[in-house]
Amino acid sequence: MSAPTRTPGVALSILMLFGFIATVFIFAGAGGWITAGNIESWYVDLHKPELTPENWVFPVVWNFLFFLIGLSGWLLWRAAGSINDAGAALSLFIAQLMLNLGWSVVFFGLHRPDLASIEVVVLDIAITATAAAFWPISRLAAMLMLPYLAWSLFATYLTIAIWLLNR
């Protein structure tokens, strides 16, 4: 029989909430920094598919999604009771954040839509695996990853289309 799950105190819970959100936004900020310098120089000249949103849509959507991702990680931690008890699922959580940043590095930093097309498919798989790993621990945490997965799948379409249109 396993030990009962511990519920963290309010102060620790609030601290961890801010910690999870801050961690996600650190990754997001790094990706945004790489992206911002290339929007008006390199990206503006690319041929883009018909369904490409206006540039202002991306930061609005991504900021909302990054908040949900941070909240999802925190809910998982709360449901698991500790970092150790959430270990494998949190490892996937960090891996998908690294892959998300990696897409910005490859697409905007290296100007390689071809490699970014491969990378974003791996990101989609990592997000799916993260949500699946979250499900047995916290269904709500898993469900909060689904809008991110949907947007990432849309980003996959955009990335592959940009690569094909600009070969």
PDB file of C-alpha atoms in Angstrom:
ATOM      1  CA  MET A   1       0.000   0.000   0.000  1.00  0.00           C
ATOM      2  CA  SER A   2       1.379   3.407  -0.952  1.00  0.00           C
ATOM      3  CA  ALA A   3       1.742   6.328   1.433  1.00  0.00           C
ATOM      4  CA  PRO A   4      -1.062   8.900   1.346  1.00  0.00           C
ATOM      5  CA  THR A   5      -0.479  11.948  -0.842  1.00  0.00           C
ATOM      6  CA  ARG A   6       0.640  14.990   1.134  1.00  0.00           C
ATOM      7  CA  THR A   7      -1.091  18.284   0.503  1.00  0.00           C
ATOM      8  CA  PRO A   8       1.399  21.163   0.571  1.00  0.00           C
ATOM      9  CA  GLY A   9       0.732  24.189   2.759  1.00  0.00           C
ATOM     10  CA  VAL A  10      -0.732  27.373   1.320  1.00  0.00           C
ATOM     11  CA  ALA A  11       2.538  29.349   1.382  1.00  0.00           C
ATOM     12  CA  LEU A  12       4.497  26.594  -0.348  1.00  0.00           C
ATOM     13  CA  SER A  13       1.681  26.089  -2.837  1.00  0.00           C
ATOM     14  CA  ILE A  14       1.630  29.772  -3.798  1.00  0.00           C
ATOM     15  CA  LEU A  15       5.426  29.843  -4.040  1.00  0.00           C
ATOM     16  CA  MET A  16       5.400  26.788  -6.299  1.00  0.00           C
ATOM     17  CA  LEU A  17       2.631  28.264  -8.471  1.00  0.00           C
ATOM     18  CA  PHE A  18       4.789  31.318  -9.113  1.00  0.00           C
ATOM     19  CA  GLY A  19       7.800  29.042  -9.578  1.00  0.00           C
ATOM     20  CA  PHE A  20       6.106  26.964 -12.262  1.00  0.00           C
ATOM     21  CA  ILE A  21       4.757  30.007 -14.079  1.00  0.00           C
ATOM     22  CA  ALA A  22       8.125  31.791 -13.835  1.00  0.00           C
ATOM     23  CA  THR A  23       9.952  28.733 -15.169  1.00  0.00           C
ATOM     24  CA  VAL A  24       7.658  28.510 -18.168  1.00  0.00           C
ATOM     25  CA  PHE A  25       7.970  32.231 -18.865  1.00  0.00           C
ATOM     26  CA  ILE A  26      11.774  32.067 -18.628  1.00  0.00           C
ATOM     27  CA  PHE A  27      11.722  29.546 -21.478  1.00  0.00           C
ATOM     28  CA  ALA A  28       9.114  31.665 -23.273  1.00  0.00           C
ATOM     29  CA  GLY A  29      11.171  34.835 -22.828  1.00  0.00           C
ATOM     30  CA  ALA A  30      14.255  33.192 -24.279  1.00  0.00           C
ATOM     31  CA  GLY A  31      12.255  32.023 -27.293  1.00  0.00           C
ATOM     32  CA  GLY A  32      10.632  35.420 -27.654  1.00  0.00           C
ATOM     33  CA  TRP A  33      14.008  37.142 -27.573  1.00  0.00           C
ATOM     34  CA  ILE A  34      15.264  34.932 -30.410  1.00  0.00           C
ATOM     35  CA  THR A  35      12.048  35.414 -32.372  1.00  0.00           C
ATOM     36  CA  ALA A  36      11.653  39.191 -31.950  1.00  0.00           C
ATOM     37  CA  GLY A  37      14.883  40.052 -33.714  1.00  0.00           C
ATOM     38  CA  ASN A  38      13.830  38.135 -36.813  1.00  0.00           C
ATOM     39  CA  ILE A  39      10.175  39.127 -37.337  1.00  0.00           C
ATOM     40  CA  GLU A  40      10.816  42.332 -39.294  1.00  0.00           C
ATOM     41  CA  SER A  41      14.025  41.182 -40.950  1.00  0.00           C
ATOM     42  CA  TRP A  42      13.914  37.522 -41.983  1.00  0.00           C
ATOM     43  CA  TYR A  43      10.349  36.322 -41.312  1.00  0.00           C
ATOM     44  CA  VAL A  44       8.627  39.222 -43.079  1.00  0.00           C
ATOM     45  CA  ASP A  45      10.068  38.166 -46.431  1.00  0.00           C
ATOM     46  CA  LEU A  46       9.009  34.517 -46.238  1.00  0.00           C
ATOM     47  CA  HIS A  47       6.124  33.155 -48.269  1.00  0.00           C
ATOM     48  CA  LYS A  48       3.480  32.024 -45.801  1.00  0.00           C
ATOM     49  CA  PRO A  49       0.401  29.800 -46.092  1.00  0.00           C
ATOM     50  CA  GLU A  50      -3.043  31.301 -46.384  1.00  0.00           C
ATOM     51  CA  LEU A  51      -4.046  30.525 -42.776  1.00  0.00           C
ATOM     52  CA  THR A  52      -1.100  32.403 -41.228  1.00  0.00           C
ATOM     53  CA  PRO A  53      -2.416  34.747 -38.512  1.00  0.00           C
ATOM     54  CA  GLU A  54      -1.342  38.358 -38.213  1.00  0.00           C
ATOM     55  CA  ASN A  55       1.915  38.768 -36.282  1.00  0.00           C
ATOM     56  CA  TRP A  56       0.193  40.298 -33.230  1.00  0.00           C
ATOM     57  CA  VAL A  57      -1.831  37.078 -32.702  1.00  0.00           C
ATOM     58  CA  PHE A  58       1.218  34.962 -31.850  1.00  0.00           C
ATOM     59  CA  PRO A  59       2.316  36.685 -28.617  1.00  0.00           C
ATOM     60  CA  VAL A  60      -1.279  36.952 -27.396  1.00  0.00           C
ATOM     61  CA  VAL A  61      -1.950  33.251 -27.920  1.00  0.00           C
ATOM     62  CA  TRP A  62       1.463  32.130 -26.685  1.00  0.00           C
ATOM     63  CA  ASN A  63       1.279  34.163 -23.472  1.00  0.00           C
ATOM     64  CA  PHE A  64      -2.102  32.646 -22.655  1.00  0.00           C
ATOM     65  CA  LEU A  65      -0.820  29.160 -23.461  1.00  0.00           C
ATOM     66  CA  PHE A  66       2.353  29.639 -21.428  1.00  0.00           C
ATOM     67  CA  PHE A  67       0.215  30.607 -18.433  1.00  0.00           C
ATOM     68  CA  LEU A  68      -1.860  27.422 -18.898  1.00  0.00           C
ATOM     69  CA  ILE A  69       1.317  25.339 -19.217  1.00  0.00           C
ATOM     70  CA  GLY A  70       2.680  26.751 -15.950  1.00  0.00           C
ATOM     71  CA  LEU A  71      -0.662  26.215 -14.225  1.00  0.00           C
ATOM     72  CA  SER A  72      -0.753  22.663 -15.545  1.00  0.00           C
ATOM     73  CA  GLY A  73       2.687  21.870 -14.121  1.00  0.00           C
ATOM     74  CA  TRP A  74       1.684  23.324 -10.772  1.00  0.00           C
ATOM     75  CA  LEU A  75      -1.558  21.307 -10.677  1.00  0.00           C
ATOM     76  CA  LEU A  76       0.418  18.170 -11.427  1.00  0.00           C
ATOM     77  CA  TRP A  77       2.850  18.934  -8.592  1.00  0.00           C
ATOM     78  CA  ARG A  78      -0.046  19.576  -6.178  1.00  0.00           C
ATOM     79  CA  ALA A  79      -1.813  16.363  -7.144  1.00  0.00           C
ATOM     80  CA  ALA A  80       1.375  14.300  -6.902  1.00  0.00           C
ATOM     81  CA  GLY A  81       2.270  15.818  -3.539  1.00  0.00           C
ATOM     82  CA  SER A  82       5.956  16.444  -4.309  1.00  0.00           C
ATOM     83  CA  ILE A  83       8.477  16.972  -7.078  1.00  0.00           C
ATOM     84  CA  ASN A  84       9.801  13.431  -6.523  1.00  0.00           C
ATOM     85  CA  ASP A  85       6.349  11.847  -6.831  1.00  0.00           C
ATOM     86  CA  ALA A  86       5.739  13.747 -10.072  1.00  0.00           C
ATOM     87  CA  GLY A  87       9.245  12.960 -11.371  1.00  0.00           C
ATOM     88  CA  ALA A  88       8.675  11.246 -14.729  1.00  0.00           C
ATOM     89  CA  ALA A  89       5.778  13.495 -15.695  1.00  0.00           C
ATOM     90  CA  LEU A  90       7.732  16.613 -14.718  1.00  0.00           C
ATOM     91  CA  SER A  91      10.722  15.385 -16.732  1.00  0.00           C
ATOM     92  CA  LEU A  92       8.481  15.304 -19.799  1.00  0.00           C
ATOM     93  CA  PHE A  93       7.151  18.731 -18.822  1.00  0.00           C
ATOM     94  CA  ILE A  94      10.682  20.191 -18.839  1.00  0.00           C
ATOM     95  CA  ALA A  95      11.571  18.317 -22.037  1.00  0.00           C
ATOM     96  CA  GLN A  96       8.647  19.842 -23.943  1.00  0.00           C
ATOM     97  CA  LEU A  97       9.606  23.320 -22.681  1.00  0.00           C
ATOM     98  CA  MET A  98      13.134  22.762 -23.988  1.00  0.00           C
ATOM     99  CA  LEU A  99      11.761  21.564 -27.325  1.00  0.00           C
ATOM    100  CA  ASN A 100       9.484  24.597 -27.505  1.00  0.00           C
ATOM    101  CA  LEU A 101      12.494  26.867 -27.045  1.00  0.00           C
ATOM    102  CA  GLY A 102      14.422  24.713 -29.506  1.00  0.00           C
ATOM    103  CA  TRP A 103      11.863  25.417 -32.215  1.00  0.00           C
ATOM    104  CA  SER A 104      12.492  29.168 -31.858  1.00  0.00           C
ATOM    105  CA  VAL A 105      16.241  28.599 -32.024  1.00  0.00           C
ATOM    106  CA  VAL A 106      15.996  26.432 -35.140  1.00  0.00           C
ATOM    107  CA  PHE A 107      13.282  28.353 -37.006  1.00  0.00           C
ATOM    108  CA  PHE A 108      14.052  31.969 -36.120  1.00  0.00           C
ATOM    109  CA  GLY A 109      17.631  31.745 -34.862  1.00  0.00           C
ATOM    110  CA  LEU A 110      19.083  29.464 -37.525  1.00  0.00           C
ATOM    111  CA  HIS A 111      16.520  30.329 -40.233  1.00  0.00           C
ATOM    112  CA  ARG A 112      15.954  26.628 -40.888  1.00  0.00           C
ATOM    113  CA  PRO A 113      12.257  25.883 -41.482  1.00  0.00           C
ATOM    114  CA  ASP A 114      13.290  22.459 -42.810  1.00  0.00           C
ATOM    115  CA  LEU A 115      14.873  21.388 -39.509  1.00  0.00           C
ATOM    116  CA  ALA A 116      12.192  23.233 -37.536  1.00  0.00           C
ATOM    117  CA  SER A 117       9.594  21.057 -39.308  1.00  0.00           C
ATOM    118  CA  ILE A 118      11.197  17.959 -37.832  1.00  0.00           C
ATOM    119  CA  GLU A 119      11.685  19.611 -34.453  1.00  0.00           C
ATOM    120  CA  VAL A 120       8.061  20.728 -34.158  1.00  0.00           C
ATOM    121  CA  VAL A 121       6.806  17.184 -34.841  1.00  0.00           C
ATOM    122  CA  VAL A 122       9.012  15.977 -31.990  1.00  0.00           C
ATOM    123  CA  LEU A 123       7.550  18.801 -29.866  1.00  0.00           C
ATOM    124  CA  ASP A 124       4.014  17.617 -30.705  1.00  0.00           C
ATOM    125  CA  ILE A 125       4.953  14.112 -29.566  1.00  0.00           C
ATOM    126  CA  ALA A 126       6.492  15.472 -26.352  1.00  0.00           C
ATOM    127  CA  ILE A 127       3.396  17.555 -25.549  1.00  0.00           C
ATOM    128  CA  THR A 128       1.188  14.512 -26.161  1.00  0.00           C
ATOM    129  CA  ALA A 129       3.428  12.365 -23.949  1.00  0.00           C
ATOM    130  CA  THR A 130       3.374  15.032 -21.237  1.00  0.00           C
ATOM    131  CA  ALA A 131      -0.421  15.235 -21.250  1.00  0.00           C
ATOM    132  CA  ALA A 132      -0.624  11.425 -21.180  1.00  0.00           C
ATOM    133  CA  ALA A 133       1.794  11.267 -18.233  1.00  0.00           C
ATOM    134  CA  PHE A 134      -0.206  13.960 -16.407  1.00  0.00           C
ATOM    135  CA  TRP A 135      -3.557  12.160 -16.915  1.00  0.00           C
ATOM    136  CA  PRO A 136      -3.283   9.511 -14.165  1.00  0.00           C
ATOM    137  CA  ILE A 137      -2.040  12.111 -11.666  1.00  0.00           C
ATOM    138  CA  SER A 138      -4.248  15.091 -12.547  1.00  0.00           C
ATOM    139  CA  ARG A 139      -6.782  15.047 -15.334  1.00  0.00           C
ATOM    140  CA  LEU A 140      -7.182  18.808 -15.104  1.00  0.00           C
ATOM    141  CA  ALA A 141      -3.423  19.311 -15.546  1.00  0.00           C
ATOM    142  CA  ALA A 142      -3.524  17.019 -18.583  1.00  0.00           C
ATOM    143  CA  MET A 143      -6.512  18.834 -20.093  1.00  0.00           C
ATOM    144  CA  LEU A 144      -4.790  22.211 -19.660  1.00  0.00           C
ATOM    145  CA  MET A 145      -2.062  20.939 -21.991  1.00  0.00           C
ATOM    146  CA  LEU A 146      -4.579  20.304 -24.803  1.00  0.00           C
ATOM    147  CA  PRO A 147      -4.938  23.917 -26.047  1.00  0.00           C
ATOM    148  CA  TYR A 148      -1.141  24.025 -26.233  1.00  0.00           C
ATOM    149  CA  LEU A 149      -1.122  20.789 -28.223  1.00  0.00           C
ATOM    150  CA  ALA A 150      -3.771  22.168 -30.586  1.00  0.00           C
ATOM    151  CA  TRP A 151      -1.775  25.368 -31.169  1.00  0.00           C
ATOM    152  CA  SER A 152       1.437  23.381 -31.600  1.00  0.00           C
ATOM    153  CA  LEU A 153      -0.255  21.246 -34.252  1.00  0.00           C
ATOM    154  CA  PHE A 154      -1.292  24.451 -36.006  1.00  0.00           C
ATOM    155  CA  ALA A 155       2.317  25.673 -35.690  1.00  0.00           C
ATOM    156  CA  THR A 156       3.383  22.374 -37.256  1.00  0.00           C
ATOM    157  CA  TYR A 157       1.199  23.114 -40.265  1.00  0.00           C
ATOM    158  CA  LEU A 158       2.616  26.656 -40.516  1.00  0.00           C
ATOM    159  CA  THR A 159       6.212  25.516 -40.138  1.00  0.00           C
ATOM    160  CA  ILE A 160       5.969  22.777 -42.750  1.00  0.00           C
ATOM    161  CA  ALA A 161       4.054  25.038 -45.137  1.00  0.00           C
ATOM    162  CA  ILE A 162       6.625  27.825 -44.760  1.00  0.00           C
ATOM    163  CA  TRP A 163       9.416  25.344 -45.424  1.00  0.00           C
ATOM    164  CA  LEU A 164       7.683  24.013 -48.556  1.00  0.00           C
ATOM    165  CA  LEU A 165       6.760  27.468 -49.851  1.00  0.00           C
ATOM    166  CA  ASN A 166      10.311  28.788 -49.433  1.00  0.00           C
ATOM    167  CA  ARG A 167      12.460  25.907 -50.711  1.00  0.00           C
TER     168      ARG A 167
END
